[in-house]
Each structure stands twice: as C-alpha cells, then as structure tokens.
PDB file of C-alpha atoms in Angstrom:
ATOM      1  CA  GLN A  14     -60.609  23.044 120.314  1.00  0.00           C
ATOM      2  CA  VAL A  15     -56.987  23.766 119.603  1.00  0.00           C
ATOM      3  CA  GLN A  16     -55.995  23.650 115.947  1.00  0.00           C
ATOM      4  CA  LEU A  17     -52.632  24.042 114.291  1.00  0.00           C
ATOM      5  CA  GLN A  18     -52.262  24.760 110.583  1.00  0.00           C
ATOM      6  CA  GLU A  19     -48.963  24.709 108.730  1.00  0.00           C
ATOM      7  CA  SER A  20     -48.457  26.761 105.581  1.00  0.00           C
ATOM      8  CA  GLY A  21     -45.664  27.622 103.188  1.00  0.00           C
ATOM      9  CA  PRO A  22     -44.139  26.786  99.808  1.00  0.00           C
ATOM     10  CA  GLY A  23     -44.443  23.166  98.766  1.00  0.00           C
ATOM     11  CA  LEU A  24     -41.319  23.345  96.618  1.00  0.00           C
ATOM     12  CA  VAL A  25     -37.934  24.742  97.618  1.00  0.00           C
ATOM     13  CA  LYS A  26     -34.741  24.765  95.540  1.00  0.00           C
ATOM     14  CA  PRO A  27     -31.553  23.145  96.863  1.00  0.00           C
ATOM     15  CA  SER A  28     -29.331  25.492  98.892  1.00  0.00           C
ATOM     16  CA  GLU A  29     -32.237  27.869  99.570  1.00  0.00           C
ATOM     17  CA  THR A  30     -34.138  28.459 102.823  1.00  0.00           C
ATOM     18  CA  LEU A  31     -37.303  26.577 103.700  1.00  0.00           C
ATOM     19  CA  SER A  32     -39.792  28.820 105.510  1.00  0.00           C
ATOM     20  CA  LEU A  33     -42.996  27.617 107.155  1.00  0.00           C
ATOM     21  CA  ILE A  34     -45.667  29.225 109.315  1.00  0.00           C
ATOM     22  CA  CYS A  35     -47.883  27.516 111.870  1.00  0.00           C
ATOM     23  CA  SER A  36     -51.119  29.340 112.700  1.00  0.00           C
ATOM     24  CA  VAL A  37     -52.578  28.459 116.090  1.00  0.00           C
ATOM     25  CA  SER A  38     -56.283  28.771 116.923  1.00  0.00           C
ATOM     26  CA  GLY A  39     -58.156  27.864 120.083  1.00  0.00           C
ATOM     27  CA  ASP A  40     -55.180  28.563 122.348  1.00  0.00           C
ATOM     28  CA  SER A  41     -52.647  31.286 122.941  1.00  0.00           C
ATOM     29  CA  ILE A  42     -49.014  30.604 122.245  1.00  0.00           C
ATOM     30  CA  THR A  43     -48.253  32.793 125.278  1.00  0.00           C
ATOM     31  CA  SER A  44     -49.473  30.030 127.593  1.00  0.00           C
ATOM     32  CA  SER A  45     -46.801  29.154 130.134  1.00  0.00           C
ATOM     33  CA  PHE A  46     -47.774  25.485 130.012  1.00  0.00           C
ATOM     34  CA  TYR A  47     -46.566  24.724 126.493  1.00  0.00           C
ATOM     35  CA  TYR A  48     -43.686  24.811 124.136  1.00  0.00           C
ATOM     36  CA  TRP A  49     -44.532  24.864 120.430  1.00  0.00           C
ATOM     37  CA  GLY A  50     -42.531  22.585 118.205  1.00  0.00           C
ATOM     38  CA  TRP A  51     -41.860  21.195 114.775  1.00  0.00           C
ATOM     39  CA  ILE A  52     -41.473  17.590 113.690  1.00  0.00           C
ATOM     40  CA  ARG A  53     -40.821  16.202 110.233  1.00  0.00           C
ATOM     41  CA  GLN A  54     -41.223  12.895 108.482  1.00  0.00           C
ATOM     42  CA  SER A  55     -39.315  12.023 105.341  1.00  0.00           C
ATOM     43  CA  PRO A  56     -41.100   9.830 102.770  1.00  0.00           C
ATOM     44  CA  GLY A  57     -41.523   6.327 104.131  1.00  0.00           C
ATOM     45  CA  GLN A  58     -39.511   7.156 107.228  1.00  0.00           C
ATOM     46  CA  GLY A  59     -40.077   7.771 110.924  1.00  0.00           C
ATOM     47  CA  LEU A  60     -40.545  10.940 112.933  1.00  0.00           C
ATOM     48  CA  GLU A  61     -37.739  13.447 113.518  1.00  0.00           C
ATOM     49  CA  TRP A  62     -37.931  16.216 116.123  1.00  0.00           C
ATOM     50  CA  ILE A  63     -36.704  19.534 114.747  1.00  0.00           C
ATOM     51  CA  GLY A  64     -37.031  21.743 117.797  1.00  0.00           C
ATOM     52  CA  ARG A  65     -39.318  23.814 120.018  1.00  0.00           C
ATOM     53  CA  VAL A  66     -39.884  27.424 120.962  1.00  0.00           C
ATOM     54  CA  PHE A  67     -41.395  29.064 124.048  1.00  0.00           C
ATOM     55  CA  TYR A  68     -43.341  32.290 123.623  1.00  0.00           C
ATOM     56  CA  THR A  69     -40.505  34.195 125.289  1.00  0.00           C
ATOM     57  CA  GLY A  70     -38.251  33.154 122.410  1.00  0.00           C
ATOM     58  CA  SER A  71     -36.401  30.436 124.282  1.00  0.00           C
ATOM     59  CA  THR A  72     -35.559  27.564 121.927  1.00  0.00           C
ATOM     60  CA  HIS A  73     -34.291  23.994 121.901  1.00  0.00           C
ATOM     61  CA  TYR A  74     -33.006  22.458 118.671  1.00  0.00           C
ATOM     62  CA  ASN A  75     -32.155  18.994 117.434  1.00  0.00           C
ATOM     63  CA  PRO A  76     -28.333  19.005 117.481  1.00  0.00           C
ATOM     64  CA  SER A  77     -28.254  17.468 114.002  1.00  0.00           C
ATOM     65  CA  LEU A  78     -30.154  20.481 112.579  1.00  0.00           C
ATOM     66  CA  LYS A  79     -29.103  23.235 114.958  1.00  0.00           C
ATOM     67  CA  SER A  80     -26.701  24.962 112.576  1.00  0.00           C
ATOM     68  CA  ARG A  81     -29.405  25.403 109.925  1.00  0.00           C
ATOM     69  CA  VAL A  82     -32.684  25.930 111.802  1.00  0.00           C
ATOM     70  CA  THR A  83     -34.324  28.948 113.399  1.00  0.00           C
ATOM     71  CA  LEU A  84     -37.636  28.816 115.266  1.00  0.00           C
ATOM     72  CA  SER A  85     -39.540  31.860 116.416  1.00  0.00           C
ATOM     73  CA  ALA A  86     -42.902  32.847 117.896  1.00  0.00           C
ATOM     74  CA  ASP A  87     -44.999  35.842 116.844  1.00  0.00           C
ATOM     75  CA  THR A  88     -47.312  36.500 119.787  1.00  0.00           C
ATOM     76  CA  SER A  89     -49.151  39.316 117.988  1.00  0.00           C
ATOM     77  CA  LYS A  90     -50.285  36.916 115.271  1.00  0.00           C
ATOM     78  CA  ASN A  91     -50.397  33.752 117.420  1.00  0.00           C
ATOM     79  CA  GLN A  92     -48.096  32.109 114.900  1.00  0.00           C
ATOM     80  CA  LEU A  93     -44.906  30.099 114.885  1.00  0.00           C
ATOM     81  CA  SER A  94     -42.179  30.195 112.269  1.00  0.00           C
ATOM     82  CA  LEU A  95     -39.660  27.638 111.044  1.00  0.00           C
ATOM     83  CA  LYS A  96     -36.699  28.514 108.858  1.00  0.00           C
ATOM     84  CA  LEU A  97     -34.312  25.817 107.624  1.00  0.00           C
ATOM     85  CA  GLY A  98     -31.347  26.975 105.574  1.00  0.00           C
ATOM     86  CA  SER A  99     -29.129  25.342 102.955  1.00  0.00           C
ATOM     87  CA  VAL A 100     -31.694  22.667 102.191  1.00  0.00           C
ATOM     88  CA  THR A 101     -30.958  19.504 100.244  1.00  0.00           C
ATOM     89  CA  ALA A 102     -33.105  16.661  98.964  1.00  0.00           C
ATOM     90  CA  ALA A 103     -32.714  15.057 102.401  1.00  0.00           C
ATOM     91  CA  ASP A 104     -34.929  17.834 103.795  1.00  0.00           C
ATOM     92  CA  THR A 105     -37.876  16.689 101.678  1.00  0.00           C
ATOM     93  CA  ALA A 106     -40.530  15.736 104.219  1.00  0.00           C
ATOM     94  CA  VAL A 107     -43.924  16.369 105.734  1.00  0.00           C
ATOM     95  CA  TYR A 108     -43.484  19.071 108.355  1.00  0.00           C
ATOM     96  CA  TYR A 109     -45.770  19.068 111.399  1.00  0.00           C
ATOM     97  CA  CYS A 110     -46.384  21.808 113.923  1.00  0.00           C
ATOM     98  CA  VAL A 111     -47.090  20.548 117.478  1.00  0.00           C
ATOM     99  CA  ARG A 112     -48.004  21.726 120.950  1.00  0.00           C
ATOM    100  CA  GLU A 113     -45.727  20.378 123.690  1.00  0.00           C
ATOM    101  CA  PRO A 114     -46.805  20.319 127.330  1.00  0.00           C
ATOM    102  CA  PHE A 115     -43.846  19.971 129.659  1.00  0.00           C
ATOM    103  CA  PHE A 116     -42.673  19.675 133.216  1.00  0.00           C
ATOM    104  CA  ASP A 117     -39.632  18.432 135.076  1.00  0.00           C
ATOM    105  CA  ASP A 118     -38.974  16.633 138.359  1.00  0.00           C
ATOM    106  CA  LEU A 119     -35.933  16.860 140.588  1.00  0.00           C
ATOM    107  CA  LEU A 120     -34.367  13.454 141.046  1.00  0.00           C
ATOM    108  CA  PRO A 121     -32.318  12.282 144.065  1.00  0.00           C
ATOM    109  CA  GLY A 122     -28.786  13.426 143.399  1.00  0.00           C
ATOM    110  CA  GLY A 123     -29.807  16.637 141.694  1.00  0.00           C
ATOM    111  CA  ASP A 124     -30.510  15.462 138.137  1.00  0.00           C
ATOM    112  CA  ARG A 125     -33.781  16.367 136.502  1.00  0.00           C
ATOM    113  CA  SER A 126     -36.370  14.106 134.875  1.00  0.00           C
ATOM    114  CA  TYR A 127     -38.206  15.659 131.941  1.00  0.00           C
ATOM    115  CA  SER A 128     -41.672  15.249 130.504  1.00  0.00           C
ATOM    116  CA  TYR A 129     -42.237  16.553 127.002  1.00  0.00           C
ATOM    117  CA  TYR A 130     -44.904  15.218 124.681  1.00  0.00           C
ATOM    118  CA  MET A 131     -46.884  16.316 121.643  1.00  0.00           C
ATOM    119  CA  ASP A 132     -50.581  16.514 122.472  1.00  0.00           C
ATOM    120  CA  VAL A 133     -51.854  18.493 119.476  1.00  0.00           C
ATOM    121  CA  TRP A 134     -50.596  18.076 115.910  1.00  0.00           C
ATOM    122  CA  GLY A 135     -51.196  20.048 112.770  1.00  0.00           C
ATOM    123  CA  THR A 136     -52.252  18.218 109.631  1.00  0.00           C
ATOM    124  CA  GLY A 137     -48.781  18.625 108.169  1.00  0.00           C
ATOM    125  CA  THR A 138     -47.452  20.271 105.045  1.00  0.00           C
ATOM    126  CA  THR A 139     -45.360  18.558 102.393  1.00  0.00           C
ATOM    127  CA  VAL A 140     -42.145  20.266 101.347  1.00  0.00           C
ATOM    128  CA  THR A 141     -40.139  18.981  98.413  1.00  0.00           C
ATOM    129  CA  VAL A 142     -36.586  20.128  97.790  1.00  0.00           C
ATOM    130  CA  SER A 143     -35.842  19.996  94.081  1.00  0.00           C
ATOM    131  CA  SER A 144     -34.502  22.186  91.323  1.00  0.00           C
TER     132      SER A 144
ATOM    133  CA  GLN B  11     -30.472   4.423 113.313  1.00  0.00           C
ATOM    134  CA  SER B  12     -32.959   5.428 116.017  1.00  0.00           C
ATOM    135  CA  VAL B  13     -31.879   5.955 119.597  1.00  0.00           C
ATOM    136  CA  LEU B  14     -34.955   4.048 120.780  1.00  0.00           C
ATOM    137  CA  THR B  15     -35.419   0.468 119.540  1.00  0.00           C
ATOM    138  CA  GLN B  16     -38.811  -0.853 118.501  1.00  0.00           C
ATOM    139  CA  PRO B  17     -39.726  -4.052 116.639  1.00  0.00           C
ATOM    140  CA  PRO B  18     -40.450  -3.249 112.979  1.00  0.00           C
ATOM    141  CA  SER B  19     -43.776  -5.048 113.022  1.00  0.00           C
ATOM    142  CA  VAL B  20     -46.253  -6.912 115.191  1.00  0.00           C
ATOM    143  CA  SER B  21     -49.510  -8.634 114.378  1.00  0.00           C
ATOM    144  CA  ALA B  22     -52.478 -10.194 116.128  1.00  0.00           C
ATOM    145  CA  ALA B  23     -56.034 -11.225 115.429  1.00  0.00           C
ATOM    146  CA  PRO B  24     -59.080  -9.044 116.065  1.00  0.00           C
ATOM    147  CA  GLY B  25     -60.123  -9.146 119.710  1.00  0.00           C
ATOM    148  CA  GLN B  26     -56.695 -10.252 120.841  1.00  0.00           C
ATOM    149  CA  MET B  27     -54.021  -8.321 122.734  1.00  0.00           C
ATOM    150  CA  VAL B  28     -50.728  -6.991 121.432  1.00  0.00           C
ATOM    151  CA  THR B  29     -47.728  -5.387 123.088  1.00  0.00           C
ATOM    152  CA  ILE B  30     -45.134  -3.142 121.470  1.00  0.00           C
ATOM    153  CA  SER B  31     -41.785  -2.669 123.166  1.00  0.00           C
ATOM    154  CA  CYS B  32     -39.467   0.333 123.100  1.00  0.00           C
ATOM    155  CA  SER B  33     -35.953   0.023 124.488  1.00  0.00           C
ATOM    156  CA  GLY B  34     -33.575   2.835 125.346  1.00  0.00           C
ATOM    157  CA  THR B  35     -30.853   3.820 127.791  1.00  0.00           C
ATOM    158  CA  SER B  36     -30.377   5.496 131.148  1.00  0.00           C
ATOM    159  CA  SER B  37     -30.131   8.913 129.460  1.00  0.00           C
ATOM    160  CA  ASN B  38     -33.525   8.706 127.809  1.00  0.00           C
ATOM    161  CA  ILE B  39     -36.175   6.183 128.890  1.00  0.00           C
ATOM    162  CA  GLY B  40     -34.367   5.344 132.121  1.00  0.00           C
ATOM    163  CA  ARG B  41     -34.530   8.936 133.287  1.00  0.00           C
ATOM    164  CA  ASN B  42     -37.365  10.736 131.486  1.00  0.00           C
ATOM    165  CA  TYR B  43     -41.054  10.304 130.752  1.00  0.00           C
ATOM    166  CA  VAL B  44     -42.154   8.466 127.633  1.00  0.00           C
ATOM    167  CA  SER B  45     -45.060   9.020 125.261  1.00  0.00           C
ATOM    168  CA  TRP B  46     -46.597   6.915 122.507  1.00  0.00           C
ATOM    169  CA  TYR B  47     -48.111   8.012 119.199  1.00  0.00           C
ATOM    170  CA  GLN B  48     -50.358   6.286 116.672  1.00  0.00           C
ATOM    171  CA  GLN B  49     -50.055   7.202 113.006  1.00  0.00           C
ATOM    172  CA  VAL B  50     -52.512   5.926 110.451  1.00  0.00           C
ATOM    173  CA  PRO B  51     -50.867   6.197 107.003  1.00  0.00           C
ATOM    174  CA  ARG B  52     -51.138   9.609 105.365  1.00  0.00           C
ATOM    175  CA  THR B  53     -52.426  11.264 108.529  1.00  0.00           C
ATOM    176  CA  ALA B  54     -50.795  13.140 111.388  1.00  0.00           C
ATOM    177  CA  PRO B  55     -49.702  11.177 114.462  1.00  0.00           C
ATOM    178  CA  LYS B  56     -51.997  11.118 117.481  1.00  0.00           C
ATOM    179  CA  LEU B  57     -50.995  11.018 121.140  1.00  0.00           C
ATOM    180  CA  LEU B  58     -51.953   7.733 122.813  1.00  0.00           C
ATOM    181  CA  ILE B  59     -49.971   7.698 126.054  1.00  0.00           C
ATOM    182  CA  TYR B  60     -47.987  10.363 127.903  1.00  0.00           C
ATOM    183  CA  ASP B  61     -45.883  10.333 131.075  1.00  0.00           C
ATOM    184  CA  ASN B  62     -45.307   6.578 130.651  1.00  0.00           C
ATOM    185  CA  ASN B  63     -48.838   5.437 131.443  1.00  0.00           C
ATOM    186  CA  LYS B  64     -51.380   8.278 131.240  1.00  0.00           C
ATOM    187  CA  ARG B  65     -54.100   8.389 128.608  1.00  0.00           C
ATOM    188  CA  PRO B  66     -55.310  11.657 127.099  1.00  0.00           C
ATOM    189  CA  SER B  67     -59.018  12.317 127.061  1.00  0.00           C
ATOM    190  CA  GLY B  68     -60.694  10.209 124.390  1.00  0.00           C
ATOM    191  CA  ILE B  69     -58.203   7.342 124.394  1.00  0.00           C
ATOM    192  CA  PRO B  70     -59.947   4.145 125.548  1.00  0.00           C
ATOM    193  CA  ASP B  71     -58.728   2.147 128.530  1.00  0.00           C
ATOM    194  CA  ARG B  72     -57.901  -0.822 126.317  1.00  0.00           C
ATOM    195  CA  VAL B  73     -54.747   1.164 125.527  1.00  0.00           C
ATOM    196  CA  SER B  74     -52.101   1.128 128.263  1.00  0.00           C
ATOM    197  CA  GLY B  75     -48.479   2.021 128.863  1.00  0.00           C
ATOM    198  CA  SER B  76     -45.905   0.737 131.314  1.00  0.00           C
ATOM    199  CA  LYS B  77     -42.242   1.339 132.095  1.00  0.00           C
ATOM    200  CA  SER B  78     -39.531  -0.777 133.627  1.00  0.00           C
ATOM    201  CA  GLY B  79     -35.977   0.486 133.813  1.00  0.00           C
ATOM    202  CA  THR B  80     -34.869   1.513 130.326  1.00  0.00           C
ATOM    203  CA  SER B  81     -37.801  -0.029 128.471  1.00  0.00           C
ATOM    204  CA  VAL B  82     -41.431   0.826 127.969  1.00  0.00           C
ATOM    205  CA  THR B  83     -44.325  -1.178 126.612  1.00  0.00           C
ATOM    206  CA  LEU B  84     -47.515  -0.172 124.850  1.00  0.00           C
ATOM    207  CA  GLY B  85     -50.408  -2.583 125.230  1.00  0.00           C
ATOM    208  CA  ILE B  86     -53.615  -2.714 123.232  1.00  0.00           C
ATOM    209  CA  THR B  87     -56.380  -5.163 124.076  1.00  0.00           C
ATOM    210  CA  GLY B  88     -59.535  -6.007 122.157  1.00  0.00           C
ATOM    211  CA  LEU B  89     -57.804  -5.306 118.842  1.00  0.00           C
ATOM    212  CA  GLN B  90     -59.865  -3.749 116.073  1.00  0.00           C
ATOM    213  CA  THR B  91     -59.074  -3.288 112.395  1.00  0.00           C
ATOM    214  CA  GLY B  92     -59.017   0.435 113.098  1.00  0.00           C
ATOM    215  CA  ASP B  93     -55.932  -0.116 115.264  1.00  0.00           C
ATOM    216  CA  GLU B  94     -53.844  -0.915 112.191  1.00  0.00           C
ATOM    217  CA  ALA B  95     -51.249   1.846 112.146  1.00  0.00           C
ATOM    218  CA  ASN B  96     -47.653   2.707 112.907  1.00  0.00           C
ATOM    219  CA  TYR B  97     -46.793   3.279 116.561  1.00  0.00           C
ATOM    220  CA  TYR B  98     -43.912   5.419 117.816  1.00  0.00           C
ATOM    221  CA  CYS B  99     -42.423   5.886 121.262  1.00  0.00           C
ATOM    222  CA  GLY B 100     -40.711   9.148 122.139  1.00  0.00           C
ATOM    223  CA  THR B 101     -38.872  10.796 125.003  1.00  0.00           C
ATOM    224  CA  TRP B 102     -36.277  13.405 125.919  1.00  0.00           C
ATOM    225  CA  ASP B 103     -32.646  12.294 125.777  1.00  0.00           C
ATOM    226  CA  SER B 104     -30.685  14.123 128.465  1.00  0.00           C
ATOM    227  CA  SER B 105     -27.302  13.282 126.913  1.00  0.00           C
ATOM    228  CA  LEU B 106     -28.201  14.338 123.376  1.00  0.00           C
ATOM    229  CA  ASN B 107     -30.318  17.274 124.607  1.00  0.00           C
ATOM    230  CA  SER B 108     -32.865  16.309 122.016  1.00  0.00           C
ATOM    231  CA  TYR B 109     -36.271  14.694 121.799  1.00  0.00           C
ATOM    232  CA  VAL B 110     -35.934  11.241 120.233  1.00  0.00           C
ATOM    233  CA  PHE B 111     -38.415   8.867 118.628  1.00  0.00           C
ATOM    234  CA  GLY B 112     -38.336   5.141 118.146  1.00  0.00           C
ATOM    235  CA  SER B 113     -38.122   3.789 114.625  1.00  0.00           C
ATOM    236  CA  GLY B 114     -41.785   2.839 114.673  1.00  0.00           C
ATOM    237  CA  THR B 115     -43.730  -0.419 114.758  1.00  0.00           C
ATOM    238  CA  ASN B 116     -46.287  -1.387 112.153  1.00  0.00           C
ATOM    239  CA  LEU B 117     -49.304  -3.110 113.697  1.00  0.00           C
ATOM    240  CA  THR B 118     -51.315  -5.483 111.523  1.00  0.00           C
ATOM    241  CA  VAL B 119     -54.646  -6.799 112.720  1.00  0.00           C
ATOM    242  CA  LEU B 120     -55.008 -10.092 110.868  1.00  0.00           C
TER     243      LEU B 120
END
C-alpha cells in the first residue's frame, strides 16, 4: 500500500521560504510510471496544482508559481521536496503530496493528448504564513 | 476564477441520481483526459474517475464519468449520505502548460 506523508514547519514568516518534505513508502519514486507532485488548498478554497517532479529531476510548474517554487526528488531517501520562496499570507494552505500516473497519445495532426491524474494523496500538512 | 466551470452546488435525495458537470475549452477538456476527485471536508481528496470514464479499484460502479466535446459529467446513482462531499474535475491545459482544477461542486444528499 502506497503512502505519502508530508512534513515541515507549520508556521512560516512572510518573505521567508516554505520547505516541505514528502516521504514515500510502499513504492519507489524511481518508477518510470509516475510523476510526484504537490497540490495546495487555501482555507475554504479549491485545489491548486503547484507542480510535479520526475525522479530524473525533470519538473513542471504552475506558471503562476514558477518563479518562486522548486521541486526536487531524493532517490536515496525516497523523498520529495518542495521549496516556495518569498511567501505571503496568500500561501497559507494545506499542502498535499501526490502520485501522478501519466501517459500521452499522438493525435491526428501531430498534437498530443495528455493523461495526468492524482491516484494517491498524502494526508496533507497545514502551513500558515504569519509573523 | 477557475479555468474549468462547475456548478457550486447540487442536491438530491438518498437513492436518487445526480450529475455534476464540468465545462472547459479545446485546450484542456477538449484535448486531454479528465479526472474527478471527491473531498470530504477536512480530509484529503480521493480519486473517483480517471481518463474520462475509468474507475480506480474500490470505486463502485454507481459512479461514472463521461465526456462530450469540451465538457465532462460525473454521475452518481443510488445516492447515500456518505456521498456528501465536494467534487472536483481536473485536467491538463495544453495552452497554460499547467494542470487545472474546477472550482468544485458541493453535493448535498437531502
């Protein structure tokens, strides 16, 4: 049974860097079938995709957060890392770690059709940005 | 403002059927595969449907997904009080180069 567990400080000061770790058990992050991603949910709000990382280090980021976020994978520890810089109160949220299976199809005309979805979720960790 | 449009709320009686719509564009739903997630308050979301209409192991067949053009629909039959939750659609947006979620729909089982 695959389990994801987020950990990190629950309180971060404005302008500082938010750092979280996701520990993965029951699966290896070096699997070629999955990306590993992060999603957040602000209080009373919907879900926001932050980004994903492949075990090789390849990343995709939400354009709205790209300038401030860094995702990485530590294959020796089977862990993922999220760093979000220059945080403000708007970054207060529950942060979830997820596993993302993926594939793509070639469409007529040469475009590609993508399948990404989140099949395993961590329990989430609450991060509050406040002085 | 979410890229994918969902109704804020839906309701139905126990035992009845409900559908939840999710509308997008040719760069997201029209081109890519869609998934649906159920989130009971104060818990992590759970995958209900992936690749438009596939159910993960453990999801009952009273839950279904369908796609037509730039819209998708989640259907739940035989409603139970345990189905009360928020439901989100999600997919890749090839123009934004980002995964996008709908704004969520709150299901009430009356």
